Amino acid sequence: MTDQPDGTDRTDQPVNAAIADEAVLAELTRLRESIDNIDAAVVHMLAERFKCTQQVGRLKADHHLPPADPGREARQIARLRQLAESAKLDPAFAEKLLNFIIAEVIRHHETIARG
């Protein structure tokens, strides 16, 4: 029976594509909800990390220590690269992310030292 303008009936490809599209959209929605949850966890973990680094900044300022610690930073980068490799994450990406975070921490430490 061909009751569609394109000559197909209701059980042909267009309907199957619509069902597949619904399944794809449902899976896409599920995955995106997971991503949203992970993003929220990342933000909360970063907030906790920065609470600790603020305390480090105050301690450094109180004892006239420099805001940056290149030795510690290098060890952390090497450590994070190894963690990234074992987690099947690009180590270069992990290093870039940590360098970005370290730069922000140092900026906070410099602000604390000035204040």
Tab-separated table of C-alpha atoms in Angstrom:
chain	number	residue	atom	x	y	z
A	1	MET	CA	0.000	0.000	0.000
A	2	THR	CA	1.463	3.354	-1.062
A	3	ASP	CA	-0.314	6.151	0.697
A	4	GLN	CA	2.630	8.536	1.036
A	5	PRO	CA	3.498	11.209	-1.551
A	6	ASP	CA	6.883	9.565	-2.144
A	7	GLY	CA	5.249	6.208	-2.897
A	8	THR	CA	6.176	4.484	0.356
A	9	ASP	CA	3.832	3.094	2.917
A	10	ARG	CA	3.930	3.736	6.623
A	11	THR	CA	6.222	0.777	7.314
A	12	ASP	CA	9.015	1.798	4.914
A	13	GLN	CA	12.286	3.606	5.529
A	14	PRO	CA	10.990	7.080	6.491
A	15	VAL	CA	9.174	5.676	9.520
A	16	ASN	CA	12.118	3.471	10.490
A	17	ALA	CA	14.375	6.499	10.199
A	18	ALA	CA	12.056	8.406	12.523
A	19	ILE	CA	12.226	5.596	15.074
A	20	ALA	CA	16.004	5.502	14.760
A	21	ASP	CA	16.118	9.271	15.124
A	22	GLU	CA	14.112	9.000	18.357
A	23	ALA	CA	16.518	6.365	19.672
A	24	VAL	CA	19.511	8.459	18.658
A	25	LEU	CA	18.032	11.550	20.304
A	26	ALA	CA	17.310	9.591	23.491
A	27	GLU	CA	20.904	8.299	23.594
A	28	LEU	CA	22.249	11.765	22.823
A	29	THR	CA	20.171	13.207	25.660
A	30	ARG	CA	21.382	10.515	28.064
A	31	LEU	CA	25.020	11.107	27.149
A	32	ARG	CA	24.660	14.871	27.414
A	33	GLU	CA	23.092	14.535	30.862
A	34	SER	CA	26.119	12.484	31.912
A	35	ILE	CA	28.429	15.146	30.493
A	36	ASP	CA	26.525	17.840	32.392
A	37	ASN	CA	26.907	15.864	35.634
A	38	ILE	CA	30.617	15.363	35.027
A	39	ASP	CA	31.061	19.079	34.247
A	40	ALA	CA	29.341	19.947	37.526
A	41	ALA	CA	31.646	17.555	39.395
A	42	VAL	CA	34.702	19.086	37.694
A	43	VAL	CA	33.616	22.580	38.743
A	44	HIS	CA	33.074	21.452	42.340
A	45	MET	CA	36.436	19.662	42.400
A	46	LEU	CA	38.171	22.776	41.039
A	47	ALA	CA	36.456	24.873	43.696
A	48	GLU	CA	37.770	22.513	46.392
A	49	ARG	CA	41.239	22.596	44.843
A	50	PHE	CA	41.256	26.389	44.845
A	51	LYS	CA	40.150	26.471	48.493
A	52	CYS	CA	43.297	24.467	49.304
A	53	THR	CA	45.529	26.583	47.095
A	54	GLN	CA	44.180	29.746	48.727
A	55	GLN	CA	45.323	28.356	52.065
A	56	VAL	CA	48.723	27.592	50.530
A	57	GLY	CA	48.859	31.168	49.229
A	58	ARG	CA	48.139	32.600	52.676
A	59	LEU	CA	50.769	30.350	54.253
A	60	LYS	CA	53.335	31.381	51.636
A	61	ALA	CA	52.512	35.064	52.116
A	62	ASP	CA	52.732	34.785	55.902
A	63	HIS	CA	56.188	33.206	55.633
A	64	HIS	CA	57.436	35.341	52.732
A	65	LEU	CA	57.693	32.405	50.348
A	66	PRO	CA	57.501	32.976	46.588
A	67	PRO	CA	54.078	32.535	44.923
A	68	ALA	CA	55.477	30.044	42.392
A	69	ASP	CA	57.304	26.799	43.092
A	70	PRO	CA	58.757	25.625	39.748
A	71	GLY	CA	60.053	22.334	41.201
A	72	ARG	CA	56.654	21.406	42.608
A	73	GLU	CA	54.960	22.481	39.379
A	74	ALA	CA	57.284	20.292	37.272
A	75	ARG	CA	56.644	17.288	39.539
A	76	GLN	CA	52.893	17.850	39.352
A	77	ILE	CA	52.976	18.107	35.561
A	78	ALA	CA	54.975	14.866	35.285
A	79	ARG	CA	52.588	13.178	37.722
A	80	LEU	CA	49.512	14.393	35.870
A	81	ARG	CA	50.942	13.292	32.517
A	82	GLN	CA	51.407	9.766	33.925
A	83	LEU	CA	47.871	9.764	35.313
A	84	ALA	CA	46.541	10.939	31.961
A	85	GLU	CA	48.378	8.190	30.109
A	86	SER	CA	47.005	5.502	32.418
A	87	ALA	CA	43.506	6.999	32.018
A	88	LYS	CA	43.831	6.993	28.201
A	89	LEU	CA	43.742	10.805	28.119
A	90	ASP	CA	46.103	12.836	25.966
A	91	PRO	CA	48.996	13.781	28.306
A	92	ALA	CA	49.616	16.993	26.350
A	93	PHE	CA	46.019	18.041	26.977
A	94	ALA	CA	46.339	17.207	30.681
A	95	GLU	CA	49.534	19.251	30.855
A	96	LYS	CA	47.890	22.241	29.174
A	97	LEU	CA	44.994	22.038	31.619
A	98	LEU	CA	47.300	21.844	34.628
A	99	ASN	CA	49.446	24.710	33.326
A	100	PHE	CA	46.292	26.818	33.028
A	101	ILE	CA	45.292	25.940	36.601
A	102	ILE	CA	48.812	26.575	37.924
A	103	ALA	CA	48.888	30.002	36.271
A	104	GLU	CA	45.613	30.886	37.992
A	105	VAL	CA	46.894	29.614	41.345
A	106	ILE	CA	50.069	31.696	41.030
A	107	ARG	CA	47.962	34.731	40.157
A	108	HIS	CA	45.921	34.153	43.321
A	109	HIS	CA	49.096	33.712	45.395
A	110	GLU	CA	50.517	36.967	44.031
A	111	THR	CA	47.279	38.757	44.911
A	112	ILE	CA	47.360	37.329	48.436
A	113	ALA	CA	51.029	38.322	48.843
A	114	ARG	CA	50.227	41.910	47.805
A	115	GLY	CA	47.238	42.124	50.122
